Amino acid sequence: MATMRRDTPENPVISPPPAHNEVTARELVDFLHRRTVNELIVVEAEPGRYHLQARISWRAARSTLMGTHGPRTYRNLNTLVTHLKTLDIGSTLVRLELRT
C-alpha cells in the first residue's frame, strides 16, 4: 500500500505557484518599452465595461491589466484610447473583442 506525504510542520507539502496572468500598469509600460508585447486586446466584459489584456512574448496566456481592486475597468472606449496613447504603444497591434 502506498503512503501519501502529509503536510506537517516538519514535512510541508509545496504546491506549485499559480499561473501568472496579471500585469500591473508599471509592468505593462516596461514591457511596451522593451517591445515584448505582441498584442493588446480590449475585451468587453459586460455591456459598456472593457478590460485590457496583453499577450507578452514569453507568456503562454493573456495577461490582464490589474488595478487596485481587481482588473482595471474602462467605462468608455474613448478613455481607453486616451490611456493607450499616453502609454506610447507604438506599432503594437490592438484588437477589440466584443460580446455577442
Backbone as a chain_set.jsonl record, in Angstrom:
{"seq": "MATMRRDTPENPVISPPPAHNEVTARELVDFLHRRTVNELIVVEAEPGRYHLQARISWRAARSTLMGTHGPRTYRNLNTLVTHLKTLDIGSTLVRLELRT", "coords": {"N": [[0.836, -1.174, 0.0], [0.595, 2.16, -0.889], [1.986, 5.064, 0.577], [0.944, 8.333, 1.499], [2.328, 11.583, 1.292], [2.27, 13.726, 3.984], [1.114, 16.942, 5.072], [2.913, 18.463, 7.327], [4.438, 20.395, 9.992], [7.146, 19.661, 10.025], [7.439, 18.461, 7.571], [6.53, 19.983, 5.056], [4.096, 20.231, 2.421], [4.722, 21.319, -0.74], [3.111, 23.351, -2.949], [2.698, 24.001, -6.461], [3.312, 27.286, -7.854], [0.607, 29.593, -8.662], [-0.697, 30.159, -12.005], [0.709, 32.883, -13.674], [-1.022, 35.484, -14.624], [-1.475, 38.168, -14.56], [-0.871, 41.666, -14.811], [0.683, 44.663, -13.853], [0.19, 48.231, -14.219], [2.643, 49.535, -14.34], [4.382, 47.416, -14.995], [3.34, 46.791, -17.513], [3.947, 49.106, -19.0], [6.73, 48.916, -18.92], [7.097, 46.488, -20.338], [6.087, 47.308, -22.825], [7.963, 49.266, -23.583], [10.198, 47.688, -23.835], [9.479, 46.296, -26.022], [8.173, 43.789, -25.916], [5.553, 43.123, -25.931], [3.254, 41.473, -27.768], [0.633, 41.832, -28.585], [-2.232, 43.811, -27.824], [-5.31, 43.403, -26.252], [-8.589, 44.475, -26.2], [-11.177, 43.742, -24.205], [-14.606, 43.233, -24.016], [-16.137, 43.066, -21.107], [-18.669, 43.238, -19.941], [-21.704, 44.812, -21.067], [-20.687, 47.99, -21.992], [-18.426, 47.977, -20.346], [-14.998, 47.544, -20.226], [-12.001, 45.599, -20.408], [-8.429, 45.47, -20.373], [-6.125, 43.433, -21.949], [-2.983, 41.789, -22.369], [-0.728, 40.23, -24.644], [2.096, 38.799, -23.867], [5.39, 38.183, -24.987], [6.861, 35.932, -23.919], [5.03, 34.616, -22.35], [2.45, 32.201, -22.123], [-0.323, 32.537, -21.817], [-2.88, 35.14, -21.889], [-2.318, 38.291, -20.315], [-3.883, 40.108, -17.827], [-4.563, 43.516, -17.309], [-4.209, 44.915, -14.213], [-5.877, 46.675, -11.584], [-6.171, 48.51, -8.472], [-8.217, 47.215, -7.124], [-8.769, 44.804, -8.436], [-9.297, 43.635, -11.85], [-8.497, 46.22, -14.152], [-10.949, 48.43, -15.139], [-12.593, 49.946, -17.83], [-14.958, 52.372, -18.659], [-15.563, 53.619, -20.971], [-14.748, 53.646, -24.376], [-13.332, 55.743, -25.513], [-11.903, 56.801, -23.364], [-10.213, 54.665, -22.862], [-8.734, 54.601, -25.25], [-7.393, 57.062, -25.057], [-5.846, 56.499, -22.802], [-4.224, 54.434, -23.809], [-2.784, 55.875, -25.727], [-1.265, 57.55, -24.094], [0.414, 55.684, -22.98], [2.188, 55.209, -24.955], [2.189, 53.149, -27.09], [3.177, 52.609, -29.568], [3.71, 50.727, -32.485], [2.213, 48.531, -31.723], [-0.056, 45.867, -32.041], [-3.541, 46.261, -31.669], [-6.455, 44.767, -30.591], [-9.996, 44.312, -30.671], [-12.414, 42.734, -28.763], [-15.675, 41.912, -28.76], [-18.691, 41.247, -26.933], [-21.14, 38.781, -27.75]], "CA": [[0.0, 0.0, 0.0], [1.388, 3.382, -0.997], [1.718, 6.077, 1.603], [0.903, 9.708, 0.979], [3.09, 12.562, 2.044], [1.357, 14.577, 4.743], [1.544, 18.307, 5.327], [3.206, 18.693, 8.738], [5.468, 21.427, 10.108], [8.458, 19.103, 9.697], [7.435, 17.976, 6.199], [5.461, 20.71, 4.349], [3.838, 19.923, 1.022], [4.882, 22.549, -1.519], [2.283, 23.344, -4.149], [3.263, 24.871, -7.49], [2.711, 28.621, -7.85], [-0.467, 29.744, -9.642], [-0.313, 30.743, -13.293], [0.834, 34.331, -13.57], [-1.712, 36.084, -15.753], [-1.814, 39.537, -14.209], [0.203, 42.619, -15.053], [0.386, 45.991, -13.337], [0.403, 49.293, -15.215], [4.092, 49.777, -14.437], [4.954, 46.308, -15.753], [2.903, 46.92, -18.904], [4.759, 50.162, -19.617], [8.072, 48.363, -19.09], [7.043, 45.53, -21.443], [5.907, 48.053, -24.076], [9.227, 49.918, -23.927], [11.112, 46.619, -24.255], [8.882, 45.718, -27.231], [7.872, 42.378, -25.702], [4.111, 42.937, -26.029], [2.89, 41.111, -29.134], [-0.719, 42.265, -28.924], [-3.114, 44.294, -26.766], [-6.682, 43.01, -26.547], [-9.626, 45.153, -25.441], [-12.223, 42.742, -24.046], [-15.841, 43.736, -23.432], [-16.508, 42.165, -20.019], [-20.123, 43.361, -19.905], [-22.013, 45.986, -21.901], [-20.162, 49.261, -21.518], [-17.273, 47.781, -19.462], [-13.914, 46.969, -21.016], [-10.75, 45.249, -19.748], [-7.284, 45.445, -21.27], [-5.274, 42.265, -21.779], [-1.778, 41.846, -23.198], [-0.025, 38.977, -24.964], [3.529, 39.002, -23.662], [6.063, 37.225, -25.86], [7.297, 34.707, -23.266], [3.936, 34.018, -21.576], [1.522, 31.466, -22.987], [-1.687, 33.055, -21.676], [-3.045, 36.586, -21.846], [-2.119, 38.924, -19.017], [-4.892, 41.137, -17.615], [-4.113, 44.717, -16.619], [-4.862, 44.945, -12.904], [-5.942, 47.912, -10.819], [-6.013, 48.272, -7.045], [-9.288, 46.349, -6.635], [-9.089, 43.785, -9.431], [-8.989, 44.046, -13.224], [-8.74, 47.624, -14.49], [-12.152, 48.512, -15.95], [-12.838, 51.208, -18.529], [-16.38, 52.509, -18.985], [-15.709, 54.303, -22.243], [-13.639, 53.332, -25.279], [-12.52, 56.949, -25.71], [-10.978, 56.858, -22.235], [-9.223, 53.614, -23.086], [-7.859, 55.049, -26.34], [-6.533, 58.108, -24.492], [-4.892, 55.819, -21.922], [-3.246, 53.733, -24.648], [-1.904, 56.867, -26.35], [-0.308, 58.025, -23.094], [1.377, 54.613, -22.741], [3.1, 55.18, -26.098], [2.224, 51.751, -27.509], [3.887, 52.483, -30.833], [3.041, 49.955, -33.541], [1.658, 47.309, -31.138], [-1.374, 45.507, -32.537], [-4.626, 46.364, -30.7], [-7.615, 44.038, -31.085], [-11.208, 44.523, -29.886], [-13.279, 41.568, -28.668], [-16.984, 42.309, -28.26], [-19.587, 40.164, -26.549], [-22.192, 38.537, -28.729]], "C": [[0.888, 1.248, 0.0], [1.003, 4.351, 0.11], [1.749, 7.455, 0.962], [1.737, 10.611, 1.862], [2.116, 13.51, 2.718], [1.976, 15.946, 4.972], [1.683, 18.508, 6.829], [4.255, 19.791, 8.829], [6.863, 20.925, 9.753], [8.575, 18.745, 8.218], [6.34, 18.697, 5.402], [5.334, 20.259, 2.894], [3.878, 21.24, 0.259], [4.054, 22.429, -2.784], [2.9, 24.286, -5.181], [2.59, 26.241, -7.465], [1.6, 28.717, -8.889], [0.05, 30.362, -10.935], [-0.333, 32.255, -13.183], [0.178, 34.972, -14.797], [-2.216, 37.481, -15.413], [-0.605, 40.415, -14.48], [-0.236, 43.967, -14.494], [0.647, 47.017, -14.436], [1.886, 49.558, -15.409], [4.774, 48.677, -15.238], [4.585, 46.405, -17.232], [3.718, 47.979, -19.632], [6.167, 49.646, -19.877], [8.108, 47.372, -20.257], [6.88, 46.231, -22.791], [7.211, 48.719, -24.514], [10.28, 48.904, -24.361], [10.659, 45.942, -25.54], [8.643, 44.218, -27.103], [6.373, 42.096, -25.713], [3.772, 42.666, -27.491], [1.564, 41.726, -29.549], [-1.413, 42.776, -27.67], [-4.541, 43.958, -27.179], [-7.612, 43.775, -25.619], [-10.81, 44.198, -25.408], [-13.431, 43.401, -23.389], [-16.307, 42.726, -22.383], [-18.018, 42.107, -19.853], [-20.45, 44.609, -20.713], [-21.527, 47.293, -21.269], [-18.988, 49.165, -20.566], [-16.194, 47.013, -20.221], [-12.694, 46.709, -20.132], [-9.652, 45.241, -20.805], [-6.424, 44.23, -20.931], [-4.112, 42.372, -22.75], [-1.248, 40.446, -23.441], [1.454, 39.295, -24.911], [4.263, 37.875, -24.378], [6.447, 35.921, -25.164], [6.223, 34.047, -22.406], [2.948, 33.354, -22.524], [0.122, 32.072, -22.968], [-1.692, 34.583, -21.739], [-2.824, 37.088, -20.427], [-3.095, 40.08, -18.898], [-4.286, 42.297, -16.856], [-4.912, 44.851, -15.332], [-4.814, 46.351, -12.314], [-5.776, 47.58, -9.341], [-7.052, 47.303, -6.494], [-9.686, 45.289, -7.64], [-8.733, 44.269, -10.827], [-9.375, 45.501, -13.476], [-9.894, 47.672, -15.475], [-12.284, 49.904, -16.543], [-14.314, 51.252, -18.905], [-16.603, 53.104, -20.358], [-14.504, 53.965, -23.12], [-12.754, 54.543, -25.536], [-11.499, 57.111, -24.585], [-9.862, 55.842, -22.404], [-8.243, 54.016, -24.18], [-6.895, 56.112, -25.838], [-5.466, 57.49, -23.602], [-3.82, 55.101, -22.738], [-2.284, 54.703, -25.317], [-0.882, 57.4, -25.36], [0.734, 56.964, -22.757], [2.421, 54.513, -23.843], [3.297, 53.742, -26.59], [2.926, 51.541, -28.843], [3.084, 51.712, -31.857], [2.491, 48.627, -33.02], [0.241, 47.088, -31.649], [-2.402, 45.606, -31.416], [-5.86, 45.726, -31.317], [-8.782, 44.264, -30.127], [-12.056, 43.271, -29.928], [-14.587, 42.002, -28.021], [-17.798, 41.087, -27.893], [-20.65, 39.981, -27.62], [-23.548, 38.484, -28.085]], "O": [[1.816, 1.361, 0.8], [-0.156, 4.435, 0.516], [2.488, 7.702, 0.009], [1.825, 10.393, 3.071], [1.222, 14.043, 2.061], [3.196, 16.091, 5.054], [0.687, 18.701, 7.527], [4.905, 20.093, 7.829], [7.678, 21.686, 9.232], [9.676, 18.726, 7.668], [5.315, 18.087, 5.097], [6.325, 19.95, 2.232], [3.142, 22.172, 0.584], [4.263, 21.525, -3.593], [3.554, 25.263, -4.815], [1.421, 26.348, -7.094], [1.635, 28.007, -9.893], [1.1, 31.005, -10.955], [-1.284, 32.836, -12.659], [0.764, 34.995, -15.879], [-3.251, 37.92, -15.915], [0.538, 39.967, -14.391], [-1.392, 44.363, -14.646], [1.253, 46.7, -15.459], [2.332, 49.783, -16.534], [5.641, 48.956, -16.065], [5.412, 46.135, -18.102], [4.136, 47.763, -20.77], [6.738, 49.906, -20.936], [9.031, 47.402, -21.071], [7.464, 45.805, -23.787], [7.525, 48.73, -25.704], [11.157, 49.224, -25.164], [11.377, 45.106, -26.088], [8.875, 43.462, -28.046], [5.961, 40.951, -25.526], [3.977, 43.523, -28.35], [1.377, 42.098, -30.707], [-1.209, 42.24, -26.58], [-4.936, 44.2, -28.319], [-7.452, 43.735, -24.399], [-11.383, 43.876, -26.449], [-13.311, 44.044, -22.346], [-16.813, 41.658, -22.727], [-18.58, 41.031, -19.647], [-19.549, 45.392, -21.015], [-21.914, 47.643, -20.154], [-18.577, 50.186, -20.014], [-16.46, 45.953, -20.788], [-12.39, 47.489, -19.229], [-9.918, 45.031, -21.988], [-6.046, 44.023, -19.778], [-4.235, 42.968, -23.82], [-1.307, 39.584, -22.565], [1.996, 39.968, -25.788], [3.803, 36.733, -24.373], [6.359, 34.869, -25.796], [6.484, 33.013, -21.791], [2.648, 33.882, -23.595], [-0.546, 32.114, -24.001], [-0.647, 35.227, -21.654], [-3.112, 36.386, -19.458], [-3.136, 40.946, -19.772], [-3.575, 42.097, -15.871], [-6.142, 44.896, -15.357], [-3.86, 47.104, -12.512], [-5.298, 46.5, -8.993], [-6.794, 46.632, -5.495], [-10.856, 44.908, -7.687], [-7.954, 45.209, -10.978], [-10.444, 45.953, -13.065], [-9.841, 47.036, -16.528], [-12.109, 50.909, -15.854], [-14.855, 50.271, -19.416], [-17.727, 53.092, -20.86], [-13.366, 53.997, -22.651], [-11.552, 54.393, -25.756], [-10.362, 57.513, -24.829], [-8.7, 56.132, -22.119], [-7.04, 53.79, -24.044], [-5.707, 56.071, -26.157], [-4.308, 57.908, -23.64], [-2.639, 55.154, -22.396], [-1.1, 54.401, -25.462], [0.256, 57.677, -25.741], [1.825, 57.299, -22.297], [3.423, 53.815, -23.691], [4.394, 53.188, -26.523], [3.236, 50.406, -29.205], [1.909, 52.005, -32.079], [2.319, 47.69, -33.799], [-0.565, 48.017, -31.684], [-2.168, 45.093, -30.322], [-6.271, 46.086, -32.42], [-8.585, 44.393, -28.919], [-12.389, 42.787, -31.01], [-14.602, 42.413, -26.861], [-17.619, 40.016, -28.472], [-21.012, 40.931, -28.314], [-24.551, 38.286, -28.771]]}, "num_chains": 1, "name": "protein.A"}
